[in-house]
Short mmCIF file of N, CA and C in Angstrom, two decimals:
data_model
loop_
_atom_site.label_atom_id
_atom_site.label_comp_id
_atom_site.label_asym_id
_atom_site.label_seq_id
_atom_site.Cartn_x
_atom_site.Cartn_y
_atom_site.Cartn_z
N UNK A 1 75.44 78.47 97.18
CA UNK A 1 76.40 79.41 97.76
C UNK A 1 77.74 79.31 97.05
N UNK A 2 78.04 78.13 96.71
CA UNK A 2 79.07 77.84 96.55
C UNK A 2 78.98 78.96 94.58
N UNK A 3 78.37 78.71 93.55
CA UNK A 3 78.20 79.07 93.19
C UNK A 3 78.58 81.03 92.68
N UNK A 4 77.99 81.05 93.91
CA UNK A 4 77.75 82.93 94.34
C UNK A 4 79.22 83.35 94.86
N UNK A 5 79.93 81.91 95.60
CA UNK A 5 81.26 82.26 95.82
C UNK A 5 82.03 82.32 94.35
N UNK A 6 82.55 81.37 93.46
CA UNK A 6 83.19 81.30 92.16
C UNK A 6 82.77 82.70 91.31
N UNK A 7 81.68 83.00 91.67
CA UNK A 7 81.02 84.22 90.72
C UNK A 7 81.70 85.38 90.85
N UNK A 8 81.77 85.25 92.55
CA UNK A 8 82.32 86.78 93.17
C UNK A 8 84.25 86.48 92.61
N UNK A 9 84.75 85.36 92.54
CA UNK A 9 86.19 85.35 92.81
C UNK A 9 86.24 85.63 91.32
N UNK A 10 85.66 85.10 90.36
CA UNK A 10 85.67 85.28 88.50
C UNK A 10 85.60 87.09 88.77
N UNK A 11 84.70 87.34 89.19
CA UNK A 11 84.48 88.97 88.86
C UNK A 11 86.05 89.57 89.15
N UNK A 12 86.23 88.98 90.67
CA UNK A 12 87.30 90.09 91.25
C UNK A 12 88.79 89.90 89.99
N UNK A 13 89.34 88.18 89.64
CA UNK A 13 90.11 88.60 88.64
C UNK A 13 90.05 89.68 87.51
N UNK A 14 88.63 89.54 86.70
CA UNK A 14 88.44 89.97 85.63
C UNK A 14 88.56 91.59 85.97
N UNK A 15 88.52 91.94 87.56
CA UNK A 15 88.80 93.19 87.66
C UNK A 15 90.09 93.61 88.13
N UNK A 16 90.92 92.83 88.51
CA UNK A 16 92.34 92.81 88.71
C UNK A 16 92.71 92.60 87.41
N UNK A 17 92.66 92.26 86.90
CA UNK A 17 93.23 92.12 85.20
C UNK A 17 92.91 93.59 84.47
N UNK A 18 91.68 94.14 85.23
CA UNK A 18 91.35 95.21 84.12
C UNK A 18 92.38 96.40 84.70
N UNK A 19 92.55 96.12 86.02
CA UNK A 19 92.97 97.30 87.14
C UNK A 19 94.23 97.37 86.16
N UNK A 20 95.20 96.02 85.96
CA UNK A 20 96.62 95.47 85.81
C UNK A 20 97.10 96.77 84.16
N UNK A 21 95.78 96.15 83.76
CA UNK A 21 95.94 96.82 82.48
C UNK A 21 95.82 98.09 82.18
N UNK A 22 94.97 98.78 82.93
CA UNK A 22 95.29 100.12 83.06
C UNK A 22 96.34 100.35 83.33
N UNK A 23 96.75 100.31 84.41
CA UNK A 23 98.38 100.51 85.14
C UNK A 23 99.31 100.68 84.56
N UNK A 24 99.56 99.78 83.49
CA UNK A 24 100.20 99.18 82.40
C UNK A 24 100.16 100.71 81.48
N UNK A 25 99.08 100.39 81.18
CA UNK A 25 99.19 101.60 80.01
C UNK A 25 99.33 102.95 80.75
N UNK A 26 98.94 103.47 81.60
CA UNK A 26 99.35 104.61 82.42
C UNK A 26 100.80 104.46 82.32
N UNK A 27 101.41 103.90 82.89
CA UNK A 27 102.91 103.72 82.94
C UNK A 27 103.48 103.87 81.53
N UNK A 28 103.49 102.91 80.41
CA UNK A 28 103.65 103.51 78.98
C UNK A 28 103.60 104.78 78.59
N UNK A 29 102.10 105.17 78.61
CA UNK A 29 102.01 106.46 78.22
C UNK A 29 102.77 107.29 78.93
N UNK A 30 102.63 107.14 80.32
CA UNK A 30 103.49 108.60 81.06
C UNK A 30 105.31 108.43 80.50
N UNK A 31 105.62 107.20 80.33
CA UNK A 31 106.98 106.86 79.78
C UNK A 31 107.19 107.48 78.51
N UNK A 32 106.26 107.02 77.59
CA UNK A 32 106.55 107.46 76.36
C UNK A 32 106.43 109.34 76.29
N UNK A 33 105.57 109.80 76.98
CA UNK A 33 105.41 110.88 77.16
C UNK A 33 106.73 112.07 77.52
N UNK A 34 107.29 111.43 78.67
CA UNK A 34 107.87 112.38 79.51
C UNK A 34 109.71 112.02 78.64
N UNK A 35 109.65 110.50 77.83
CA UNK A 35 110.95 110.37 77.14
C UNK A 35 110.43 111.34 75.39
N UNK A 36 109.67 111.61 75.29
CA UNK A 36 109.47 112.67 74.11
C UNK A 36 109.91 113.80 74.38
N UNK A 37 109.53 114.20 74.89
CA UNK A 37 109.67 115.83 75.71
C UNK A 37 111.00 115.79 76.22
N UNK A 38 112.05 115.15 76.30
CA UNK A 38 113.39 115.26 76.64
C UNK A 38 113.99 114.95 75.69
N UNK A 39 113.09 114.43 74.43
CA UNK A 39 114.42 114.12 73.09
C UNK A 39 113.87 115.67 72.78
N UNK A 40 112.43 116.08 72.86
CA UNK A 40 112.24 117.39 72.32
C UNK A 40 113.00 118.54 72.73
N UNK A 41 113.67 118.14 73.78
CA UNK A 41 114.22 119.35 75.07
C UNK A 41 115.68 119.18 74.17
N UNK A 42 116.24 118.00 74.04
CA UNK A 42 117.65 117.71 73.72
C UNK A 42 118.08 118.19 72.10
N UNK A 43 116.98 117.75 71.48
CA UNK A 43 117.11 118.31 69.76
C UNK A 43 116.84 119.75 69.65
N UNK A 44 116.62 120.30 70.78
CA UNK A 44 116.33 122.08 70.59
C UNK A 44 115.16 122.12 69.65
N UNK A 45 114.30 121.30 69.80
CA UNK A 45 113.13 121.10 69.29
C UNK A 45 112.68 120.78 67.61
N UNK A 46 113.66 120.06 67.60
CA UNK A 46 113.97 119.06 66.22
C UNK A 46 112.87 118.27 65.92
N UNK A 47 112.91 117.56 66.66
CA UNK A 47 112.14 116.42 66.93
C UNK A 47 111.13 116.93 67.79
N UNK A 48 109.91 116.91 67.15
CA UNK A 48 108.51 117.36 67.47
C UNK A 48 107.74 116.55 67.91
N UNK A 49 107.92 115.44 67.80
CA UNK A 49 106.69 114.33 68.42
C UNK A 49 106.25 114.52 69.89
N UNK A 50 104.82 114.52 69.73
CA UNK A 50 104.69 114.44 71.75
C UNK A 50 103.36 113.68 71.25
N UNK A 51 103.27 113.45 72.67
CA UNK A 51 101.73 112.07 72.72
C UNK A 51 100.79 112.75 72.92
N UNK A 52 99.89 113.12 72.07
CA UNK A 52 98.60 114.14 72.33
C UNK A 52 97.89 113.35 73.20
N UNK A 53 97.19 114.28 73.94
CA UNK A 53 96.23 113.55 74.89
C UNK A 53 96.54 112.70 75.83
N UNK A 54 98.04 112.97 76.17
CA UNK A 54 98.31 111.90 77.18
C UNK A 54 97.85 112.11 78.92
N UNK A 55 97.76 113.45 78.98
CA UNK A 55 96.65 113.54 80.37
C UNK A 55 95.65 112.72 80.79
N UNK A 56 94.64 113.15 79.02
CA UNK A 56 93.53 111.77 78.86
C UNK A 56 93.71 110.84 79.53
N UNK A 57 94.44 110.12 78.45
CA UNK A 57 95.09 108.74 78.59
C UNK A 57 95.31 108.83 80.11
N UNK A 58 95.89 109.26 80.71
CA UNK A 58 96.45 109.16 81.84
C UNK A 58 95.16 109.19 82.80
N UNK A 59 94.54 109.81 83.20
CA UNK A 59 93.43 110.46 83.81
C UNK A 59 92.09 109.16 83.78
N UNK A 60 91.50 109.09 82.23
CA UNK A 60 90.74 107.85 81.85
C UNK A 60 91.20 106.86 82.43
N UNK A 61 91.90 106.22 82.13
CA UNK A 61 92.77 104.82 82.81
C UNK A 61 93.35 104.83 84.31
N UNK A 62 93.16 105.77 84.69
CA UNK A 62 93.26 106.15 86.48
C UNK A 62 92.16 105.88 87.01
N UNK A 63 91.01 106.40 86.40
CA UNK A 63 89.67 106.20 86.47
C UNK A 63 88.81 104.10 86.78
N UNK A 64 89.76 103.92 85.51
CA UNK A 64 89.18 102.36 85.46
C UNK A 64 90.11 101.68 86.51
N UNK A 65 91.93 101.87 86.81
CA UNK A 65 92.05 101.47 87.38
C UNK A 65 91.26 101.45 89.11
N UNK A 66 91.00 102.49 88.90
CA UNK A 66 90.15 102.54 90.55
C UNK A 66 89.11 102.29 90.93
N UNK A 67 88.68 102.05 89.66
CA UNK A 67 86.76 101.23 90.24
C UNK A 67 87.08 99.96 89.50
N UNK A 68 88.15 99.72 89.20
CA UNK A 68 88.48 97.95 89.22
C UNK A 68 88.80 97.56 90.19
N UNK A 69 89.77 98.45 90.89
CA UNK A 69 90.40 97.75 92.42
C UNK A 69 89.70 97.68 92.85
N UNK A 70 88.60 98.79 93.21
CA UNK A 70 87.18 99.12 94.62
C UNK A 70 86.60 97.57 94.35
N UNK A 71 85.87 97.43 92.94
CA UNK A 71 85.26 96.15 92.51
C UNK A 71 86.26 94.94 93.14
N UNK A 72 87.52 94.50 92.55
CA UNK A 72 88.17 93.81 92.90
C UNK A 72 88.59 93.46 94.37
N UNK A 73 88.89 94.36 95.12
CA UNK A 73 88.49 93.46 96.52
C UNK A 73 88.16 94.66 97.98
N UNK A 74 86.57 94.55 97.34
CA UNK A 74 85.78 94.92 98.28
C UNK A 74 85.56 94.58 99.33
N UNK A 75 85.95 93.03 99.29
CA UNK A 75 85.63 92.97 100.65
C UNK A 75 86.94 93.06 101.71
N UNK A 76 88.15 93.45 101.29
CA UNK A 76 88.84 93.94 102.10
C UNK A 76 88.82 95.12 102.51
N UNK A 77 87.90 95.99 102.17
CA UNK A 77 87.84 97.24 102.85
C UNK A 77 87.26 97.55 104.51
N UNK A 78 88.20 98.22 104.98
CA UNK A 78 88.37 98.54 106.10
C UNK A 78 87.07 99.60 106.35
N UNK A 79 86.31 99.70 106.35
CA UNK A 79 85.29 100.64 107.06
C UNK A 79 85.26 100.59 108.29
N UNK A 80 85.15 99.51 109.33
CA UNK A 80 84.76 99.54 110.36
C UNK A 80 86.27 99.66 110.91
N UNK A 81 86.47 100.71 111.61
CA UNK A 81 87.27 101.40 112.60
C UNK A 81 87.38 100.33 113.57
N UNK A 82 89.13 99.95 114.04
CA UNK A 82 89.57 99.22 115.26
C UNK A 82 89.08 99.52 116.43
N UNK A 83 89.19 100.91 116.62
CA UNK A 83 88.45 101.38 117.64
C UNK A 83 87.61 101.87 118.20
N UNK A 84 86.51 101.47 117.19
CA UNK A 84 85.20 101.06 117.76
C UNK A 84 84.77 99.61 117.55
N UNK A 85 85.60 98.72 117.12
CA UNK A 85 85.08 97.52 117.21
C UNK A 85 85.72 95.99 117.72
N UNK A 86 87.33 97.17 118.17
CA UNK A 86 88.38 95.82 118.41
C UNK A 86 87.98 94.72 120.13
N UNK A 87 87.12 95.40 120.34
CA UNK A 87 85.91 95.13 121.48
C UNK A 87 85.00 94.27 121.50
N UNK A 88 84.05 94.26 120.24
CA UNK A 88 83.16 93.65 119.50
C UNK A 88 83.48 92.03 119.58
N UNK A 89 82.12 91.10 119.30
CA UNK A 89 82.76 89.79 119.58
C UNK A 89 82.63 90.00 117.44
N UNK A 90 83.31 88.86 116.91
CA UNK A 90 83.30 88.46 115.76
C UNK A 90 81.92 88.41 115.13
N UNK A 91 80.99 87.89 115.57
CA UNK A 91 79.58 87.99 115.23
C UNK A 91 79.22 89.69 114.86
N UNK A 92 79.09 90.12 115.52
CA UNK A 92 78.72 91.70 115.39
C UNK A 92 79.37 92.63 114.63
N UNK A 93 80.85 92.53 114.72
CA UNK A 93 81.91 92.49 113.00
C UNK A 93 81.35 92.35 111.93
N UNK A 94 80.77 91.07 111.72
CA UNK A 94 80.61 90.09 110.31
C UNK A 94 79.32 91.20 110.23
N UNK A 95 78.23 91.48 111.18
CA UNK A 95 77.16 91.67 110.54
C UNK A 95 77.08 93.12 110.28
N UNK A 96 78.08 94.05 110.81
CA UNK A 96 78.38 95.70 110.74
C UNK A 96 79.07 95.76 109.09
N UNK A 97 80.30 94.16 109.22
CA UNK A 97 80.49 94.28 107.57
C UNK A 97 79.76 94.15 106.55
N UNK A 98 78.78 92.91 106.96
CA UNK A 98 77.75 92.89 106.09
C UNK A 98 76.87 93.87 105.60
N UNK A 99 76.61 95.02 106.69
CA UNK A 99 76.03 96.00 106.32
C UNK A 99 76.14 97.25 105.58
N UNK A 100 78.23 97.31 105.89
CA UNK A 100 78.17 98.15 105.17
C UNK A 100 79.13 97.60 103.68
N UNK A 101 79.28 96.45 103.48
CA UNK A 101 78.90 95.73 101.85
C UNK A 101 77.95 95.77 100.93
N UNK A 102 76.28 95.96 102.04
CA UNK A 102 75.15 96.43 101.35
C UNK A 102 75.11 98.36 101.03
N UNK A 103 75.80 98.74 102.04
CA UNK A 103 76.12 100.13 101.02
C UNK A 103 77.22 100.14 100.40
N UNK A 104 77.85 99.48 100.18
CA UNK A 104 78.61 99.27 98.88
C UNK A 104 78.31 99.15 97.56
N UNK A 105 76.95 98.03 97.68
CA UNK A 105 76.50 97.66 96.78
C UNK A 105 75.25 98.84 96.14
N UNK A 106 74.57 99.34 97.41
CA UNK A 106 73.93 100.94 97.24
C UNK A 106 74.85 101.80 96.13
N UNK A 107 75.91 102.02 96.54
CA UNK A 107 76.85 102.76 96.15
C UNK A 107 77.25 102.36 94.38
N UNK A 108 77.41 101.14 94.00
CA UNK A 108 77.34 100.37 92.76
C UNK A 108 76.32 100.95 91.77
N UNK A 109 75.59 100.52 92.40
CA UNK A 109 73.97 100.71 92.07
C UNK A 109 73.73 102.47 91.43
N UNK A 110 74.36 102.86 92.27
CA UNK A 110 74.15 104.48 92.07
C UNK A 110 74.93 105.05 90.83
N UNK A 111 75.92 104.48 90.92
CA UNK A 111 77.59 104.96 90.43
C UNK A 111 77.24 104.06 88.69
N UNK A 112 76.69 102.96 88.46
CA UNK A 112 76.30 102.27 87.13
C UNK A 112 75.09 103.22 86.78
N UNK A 113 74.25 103.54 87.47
CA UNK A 113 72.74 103.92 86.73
C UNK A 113 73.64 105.71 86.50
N UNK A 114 74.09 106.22 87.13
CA UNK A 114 74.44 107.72 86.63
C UNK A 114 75.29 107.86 85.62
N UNK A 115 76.62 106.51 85.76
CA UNK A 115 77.45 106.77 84.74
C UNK A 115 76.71 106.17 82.97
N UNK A 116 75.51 105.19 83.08
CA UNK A 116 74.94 104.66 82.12
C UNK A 116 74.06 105.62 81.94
N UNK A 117 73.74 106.57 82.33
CA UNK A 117 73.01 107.57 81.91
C UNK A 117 73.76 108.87 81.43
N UNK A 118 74.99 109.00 81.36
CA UNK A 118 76.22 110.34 81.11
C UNK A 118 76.66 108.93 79.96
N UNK A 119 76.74 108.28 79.74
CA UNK A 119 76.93 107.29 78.41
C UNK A 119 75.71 107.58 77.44
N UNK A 120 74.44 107.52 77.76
CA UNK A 120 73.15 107.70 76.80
C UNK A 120 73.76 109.30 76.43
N UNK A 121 73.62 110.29 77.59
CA UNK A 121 73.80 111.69 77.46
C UNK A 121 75.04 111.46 75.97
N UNK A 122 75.76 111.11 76.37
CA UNK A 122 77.21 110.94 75.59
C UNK A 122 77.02 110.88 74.40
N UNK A 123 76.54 110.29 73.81
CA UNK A 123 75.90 109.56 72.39
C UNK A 123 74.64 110.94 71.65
N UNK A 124 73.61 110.94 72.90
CA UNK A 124 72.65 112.25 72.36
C UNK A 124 73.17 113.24 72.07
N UNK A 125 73.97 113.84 73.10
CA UNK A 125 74.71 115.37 72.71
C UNK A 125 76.07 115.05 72.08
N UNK A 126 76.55 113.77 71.84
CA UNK A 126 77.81 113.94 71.34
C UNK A 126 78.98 114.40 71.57
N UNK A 127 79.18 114.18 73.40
CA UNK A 127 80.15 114.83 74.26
C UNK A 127 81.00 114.20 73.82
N UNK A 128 82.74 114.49 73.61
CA UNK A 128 83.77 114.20 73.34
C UNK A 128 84.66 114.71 74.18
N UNK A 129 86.00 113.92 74.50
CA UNK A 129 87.09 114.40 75.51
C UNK A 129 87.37 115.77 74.65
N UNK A 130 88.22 116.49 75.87
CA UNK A 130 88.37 117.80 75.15
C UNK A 130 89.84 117.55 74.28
N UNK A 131 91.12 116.60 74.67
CA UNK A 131 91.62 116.84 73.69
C UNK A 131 92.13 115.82 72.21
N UNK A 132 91.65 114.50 72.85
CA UNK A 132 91.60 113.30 71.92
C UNK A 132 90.45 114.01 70.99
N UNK A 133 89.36 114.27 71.35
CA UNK A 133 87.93 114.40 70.41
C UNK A 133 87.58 113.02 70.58
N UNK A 134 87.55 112.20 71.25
CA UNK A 134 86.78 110.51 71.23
C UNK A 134 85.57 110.99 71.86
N UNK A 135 84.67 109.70 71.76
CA UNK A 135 83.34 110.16 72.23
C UNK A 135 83.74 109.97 74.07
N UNK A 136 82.54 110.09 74.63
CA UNK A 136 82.54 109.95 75.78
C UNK A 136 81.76 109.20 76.41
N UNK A 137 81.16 108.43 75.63
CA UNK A 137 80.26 107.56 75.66
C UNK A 137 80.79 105.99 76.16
N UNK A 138 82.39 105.45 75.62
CA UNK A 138 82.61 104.37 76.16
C UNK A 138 83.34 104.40 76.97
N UNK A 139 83.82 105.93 77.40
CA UNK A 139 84.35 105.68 79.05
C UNK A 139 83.52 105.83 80.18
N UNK A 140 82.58 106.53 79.70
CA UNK A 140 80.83 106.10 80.58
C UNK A 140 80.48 104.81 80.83
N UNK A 141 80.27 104.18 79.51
CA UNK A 141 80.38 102.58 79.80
C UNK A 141 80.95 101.93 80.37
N UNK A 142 82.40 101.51 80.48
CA UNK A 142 83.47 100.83 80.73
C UNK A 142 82.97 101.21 82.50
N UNK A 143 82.97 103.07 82.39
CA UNK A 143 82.63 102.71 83.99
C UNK A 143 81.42 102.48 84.79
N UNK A 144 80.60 102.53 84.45
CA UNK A 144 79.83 102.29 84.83
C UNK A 144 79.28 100.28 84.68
N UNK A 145 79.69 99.46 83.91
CA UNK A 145 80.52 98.08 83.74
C UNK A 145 81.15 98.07 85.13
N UNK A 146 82.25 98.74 85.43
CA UNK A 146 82.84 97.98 86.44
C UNK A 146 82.36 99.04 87.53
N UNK A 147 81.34 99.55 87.83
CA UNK A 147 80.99 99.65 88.76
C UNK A 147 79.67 98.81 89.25
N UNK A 148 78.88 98.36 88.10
CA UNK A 148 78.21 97.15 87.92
C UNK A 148 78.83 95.96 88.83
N UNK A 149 79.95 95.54 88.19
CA UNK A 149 80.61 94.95 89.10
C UNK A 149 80.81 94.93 90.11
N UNK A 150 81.00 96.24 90.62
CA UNK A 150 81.21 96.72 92.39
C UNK A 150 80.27 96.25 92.73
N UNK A 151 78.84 96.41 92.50
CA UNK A 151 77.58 96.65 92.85
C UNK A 151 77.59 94.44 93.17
N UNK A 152 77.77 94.03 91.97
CA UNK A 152 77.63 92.41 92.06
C UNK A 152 78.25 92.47 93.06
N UNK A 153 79.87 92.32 93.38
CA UNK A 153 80.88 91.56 93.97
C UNK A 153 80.34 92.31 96.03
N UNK A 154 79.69 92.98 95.68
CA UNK A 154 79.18 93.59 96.85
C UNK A 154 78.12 92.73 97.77
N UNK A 155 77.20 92.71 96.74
CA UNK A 155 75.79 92.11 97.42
C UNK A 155 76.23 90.23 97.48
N UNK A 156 77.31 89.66 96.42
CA UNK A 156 77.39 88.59 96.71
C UNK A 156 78.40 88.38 98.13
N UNK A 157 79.30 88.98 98.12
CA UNK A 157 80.10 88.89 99.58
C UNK A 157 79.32 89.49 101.00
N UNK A 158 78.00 90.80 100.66
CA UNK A 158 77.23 90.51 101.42
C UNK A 158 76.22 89.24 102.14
N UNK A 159 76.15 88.14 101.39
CA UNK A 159 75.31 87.67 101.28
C UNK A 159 76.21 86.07 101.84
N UNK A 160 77.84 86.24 101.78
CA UNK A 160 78.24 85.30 102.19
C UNK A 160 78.33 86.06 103.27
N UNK A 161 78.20 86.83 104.18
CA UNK A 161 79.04 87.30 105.12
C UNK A 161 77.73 86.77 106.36
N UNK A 162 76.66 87.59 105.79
CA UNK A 162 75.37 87.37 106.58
C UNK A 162 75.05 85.84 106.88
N UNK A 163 75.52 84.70 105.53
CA UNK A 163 74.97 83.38 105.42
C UNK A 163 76.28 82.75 106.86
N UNK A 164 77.70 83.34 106.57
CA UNK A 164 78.91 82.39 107.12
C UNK A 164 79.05 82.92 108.35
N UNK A 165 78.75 84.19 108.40
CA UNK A 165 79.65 85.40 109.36
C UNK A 165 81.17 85.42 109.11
N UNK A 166 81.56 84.93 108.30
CA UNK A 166 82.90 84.88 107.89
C UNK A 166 83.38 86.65 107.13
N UNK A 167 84.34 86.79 107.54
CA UNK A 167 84.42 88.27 106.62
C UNK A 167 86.15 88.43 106.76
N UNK A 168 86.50 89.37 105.64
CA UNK A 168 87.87 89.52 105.73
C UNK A 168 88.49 90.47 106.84
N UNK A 169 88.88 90.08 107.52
CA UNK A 169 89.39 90.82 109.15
C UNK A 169 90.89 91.19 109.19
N UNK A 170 91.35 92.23 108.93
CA UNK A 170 92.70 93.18 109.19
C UNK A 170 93.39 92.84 110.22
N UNK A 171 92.07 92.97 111.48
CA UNK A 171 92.70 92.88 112.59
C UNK A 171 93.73 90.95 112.89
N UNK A 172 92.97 90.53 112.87
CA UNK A 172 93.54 88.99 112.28
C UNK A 172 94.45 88.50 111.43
N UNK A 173 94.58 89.27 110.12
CA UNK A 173 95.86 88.76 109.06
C UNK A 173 97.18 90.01 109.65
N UNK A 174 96.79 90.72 110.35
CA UNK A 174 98.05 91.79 110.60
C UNK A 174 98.52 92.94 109.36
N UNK A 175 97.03 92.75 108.67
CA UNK A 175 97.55 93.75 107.45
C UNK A 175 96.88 95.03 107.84
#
C-alpha cells in the first residue's frame, strides 16, 4: 500500500509541475503578446513583430494545464454534494468517494484511449494546428499522458480509500 501511496504522491507532483509550467508559459506568451501589439499600436505600426500563434500557444497549454490539475489532485474533488451527505456517517462518504474515483478513473481510461487514437489519426492524416502548422500528434500525446495519469492517480486513491476509508473531506478541513 504504502508503495501505491508514494506512486500516487510522485504522479500528482510531476503533474503540478506540468500544470506550473504551462501557466508559466501562458502567462509569457499572453505578456509578450499583448506588450507587442502596444509597441505595434505606439510605433504607428513600425514595429511589426507579433507572436504568431499565440492563441495556440495559449489554448494548447490551457489544455495541459487542466488535465494536470484534474490528474494532480483528484482526490480533492468535491463530487459528493454537502447536502446529500453532510448526514452520512464517514464510512458511507469514503465508499460514495471511492466510487466515484472509480469513475474518474473510467473517465481516464476513456479520455487516454480517444486522445491516443486522434494522436495515431494525427500522424496518418497529418493534422496540423491551423496556425503554427505543428503536427497534432504531440498535443494528442502529451494529453492523453496526463490523462493516463488521471486514470492511475484515480484507481490508486480509489483503492486507498476502499482499503483505509480515509478520503479527502472539505467538510472537515473548512475548504
Amino acid at each position: 500500500m504504502m508503495i501505491l501511496t508514494k506512486t500516487s504522491a510522485t504522479i500528482s507532483r510531476l503533474c503540478q509541475f506540468i500544470g506550473g509550467v504551462s501557466l508559466i508559459i501562458i502567462v509569457l506568451t499572453t505578456m509578450l503578446d499583448v506588450s507587442a501589439r502596444y509597441i505595434f499600436k505606439l510605433t504607428g505600426g513600425e514595429f511589426g513583430f507579433t507572436v504568431k500563434g499565440s492563441v495556440e500557444i495559449v489554448s494548447y497549454f490551457m489544455l495541459f494545464a487542466l488535465l494536470a490539475a484534474f490528474a494532480a489532485f483528484v482526490e480533492r474533488s468535491q463530487i459528493i454534494v454537502d447536502v446529500f451527505t453532510q448526514k452520512m456517517p464517514q464510512s458511507i462518504k469514503g465508499y460514495l468517494m471511492g466510487i466515484f474515483m472509480m469513475g474518474f478513473f473510467v473517465i481516464g481510461i476513456v479520455f487516454s484511449w480517444g486522445l491516443y487514437e486522434s494522436a495515431i489519426d494525427a500522424v496518418e492524416y497529418g493534422k496540423v494546428t491551423q496556425d503554427l502548422r505543428l503536427s497534432m500528434m504531440p498535443i494528442y500525446a502529451i494529453s492523453a499522458f496526463l490523462s493516463t495519469l488521471l486514470a492511475i492517480r484515480s484507481l490508486i486513491e480509489s483503492i486507498n480509500i476502499f482499503k483505509t476509508g480515509e478520503f479527502f473531506d472539505a467538510e472537515e478541513t473548512g475548504a
